[in-house]
Amino acid sequence: MSGPRICRTAEEAFQAGYEAPCEHHVPDPNDCPRCRLTDAEIARLAVLHRPHLLPAPLQRAA
């Protein structure tokens, strides 16, 4: 009997999401022209995350 695999942990569910094909039936969603992010979308996301990438200011010793 084979069927959908049951994920028993959050890690298994997370990994199953990465291994699943996209809704357009392309095995790797990164290869799907409709699912993958465009260069412009990646640039916008990079700008949104930029404040989090800046180094933290040095703390003064007490």
PDB file of C-alpha atoms in Angstrom:
ATOM      1  CA  MET A   1       0.000   0.000   0.000  1.00  0.00           C
ATOM      2  CA  SER A   2       1.554   3.277  -1.072  1.00  0.00           C
ATOM      3  CA  GLY A   3       0.144   6.721  -0.619  1.00  0.00           C
ATOM      4  CA  PRO A   4       1.078  10.131   0.645  1.00  0.00           C
ATOM      5  CA  ARG A   5       3.796  10.098   3.247  1.00  0.00           C
ATOM      6  CA  ILE A   6       2.767  11.173   6.722  1.00  0.00           C
ATOM      7  CA  CYS A   7       5.089  13.734   8.294  1.00  0.00           C
ATOM      8  CA  ARG A   8       5.488  13.155  12.005  1.00  0.00           C
ATOM      9  CA  THR A   9       7.649  16.158  12.874  1.00  0.00           C
ATOM     10  CA  ALA A  10       7.831  19.783  11.830  1.00  0.00           C
ATOM     11  CA  GLU A  11      11.233  19.133  10.248  1.00  0.00           C
ATOM     12  CA  GLU A  12       9.795  16.333   8.084  1.00  0.00           C
ATOM     13  CA  ALA A  13       6.931  18.569   6.953  1.00  0.00           C
ATOM     14  CA  PHE A  14       9.318  21.408   6.141  1.00  0.00           C
ATOM     15  CA  GLN A  15      11.549  19.088   4.091  1.00  0.00           C
ATOM     16  CA  ALA A  16       8.532  17.578   2.296  1.00  0.00           C
ATOM     17  CA  GLY A  17       7.549  21.079   1.189  1.00  0.00           C
ATOM     18  CA  TYR A  18      10.975  21.560  -0.381  1.00  0.00           C
ATOM     19  CA  GLU A  19      10.833  18.203  -2.145  1.00  0.00           C
ATOM     20  CA  ALA A  20       7.307  18.624  -3.544  1.00  0.00           C
ATOM     21  CA  PRO A  21       6.764  19.640  -7.169  1.00  0.00           C
ATOM     22  CA  CYS A  22       5.092  22.971  -7.854  1.00  0.00           C
ATOM     23  CA  GLU A  23       1.453  23.314  -8.871  1.00  0.00           C
ATOM     24  CA  HIS A  24       2.558  23.388 -12.511  1.00  0.00           C
ATOM     25  CA  HIS A  25       4.005  19.853 -12.106  1.00  0.00           C
ATOM     26  CA  VAL A  26       7.633  20.941 -12.445  1.00  0.00           C
ATOM     27  CA  PRO A  27       9.730  18.761 -10.098  1.00  0.00           C
ATOM     28  CA  ASP A  28      11.923  21.676  -8.984  1.00  0.00           C
ATOM     29  CA  PRO A  29       9.959  24.933  -8.483  1.00  0.00           C
ATOM     30  CA  ASN A  30      13.208  26.856  -9.068  1.00  0.00           C
ATOM     31  CA  ASP A  31      13.080  25.647 -12.680  1.00  0.00           C
ATOM     32  CA  CYS A  32       9.440  26.677 -13.197  1.00  0.00           C
ATOM     33  CA  PRO A  33       9.172  29.982 -15.078  1.00  0.00           C
ATOM     34  CA  ARG A  34       5.867  30.758 -13.335  1.00  0.00           C
ATOM     35  CA  CYS A  35       6.934  29.951  -9.750  1.00  0.00           C
ATOM     36  CA  ARG A  36      10.521  31.125  -9.471  1.00  0.00           C
ATOM     37  CA  LEU A  37      11.347  34.634  -8.347  1.00  0.00           C
ATOM     38  CA  THR A  38      12.396  37.162 -10.945  1.00  0.00           C
ATOM     39  CA  ASP A  39      15.560  39.230 -10.546  1.00  0.00           C
ATOM     40  CA  ALA A  40      13.403  42.268  -9.706  1.00  0.00           C
ATOM     41  CA  GLU A  41      11.562  40.369  -6.957  1.00  0.00           C
ATOM     42  CA  ILE A  42      14.854  39.173  -5.476  1.00  0.00           C
ATOM     43  CA  ALA A  43      16.167  42.756  -5.484  1.00  0.00           C
ATOM     44  CA  ARG A  44      13.051  43.994  -3.678  1.00  0.00           C
ATOM     45  CA  LEU A  45      13.365  41.256  -1.051  1.00  0.00           C
ATOM     46  CA  ALA A  46      17.042  42.077  -0.556  1.00  0.00           C
ATOM     47  CA  VAL A  47      16.130  45.707   0.146  1.00  0.00           C
ATOM     48  CA  LEU A  48      13.494  44.640   2.678  1.00  0.00           C
ATOM     49  CA  HIS A  49      16.005  42.478   4.542  1.00  0.00           C
ATOM     50  CA  ARG A  50      18.842  44.974   4.373  1.00  0.00           C
ATOM     51  CA  PRO A  51      18.365  46.438   7.899  1.00  0.00           C
ATOM     52  CA  HIS A  52      18.692  42.932   9.322  1.00  0.00           C
ATOM     53  CA  LEU A  53      21.975  42.366   7.506  1.00  0.00           C
ATOM     54  CA  LEU A  54      23.754  45.376   8.984  1.00  0.00           C
ATOM     55  CA  PRO A  55      26.250  44.546  11.748  1.00  0.00           C
ATOM     56  CA  ALA A  56      25.109  45.285  15.276  1.00  0.00           C
ATOM     57  CA  PRO A  57      26.790  48.318  16.895  1.00  0.00           C
ATOM     58  CA  LEU A  58      29.587  47.496  19.312  1.00  0.00           C
ATOM     59  CA  GLN A  59      28.518  47.562  22.915  1.00  0.00           C
ATOM     60  CA  ARG A  60      30.621  49.464  25.387  1.00  0.00           C
ATOM     61  CA  ALA A  61      32.270  47.448  28.145  1.00  0.00           C
ATOM     62  CA  ALA A  62      30.892  48.184  31.578  1.00  0.00           C
TER      63      ALA A  62
END
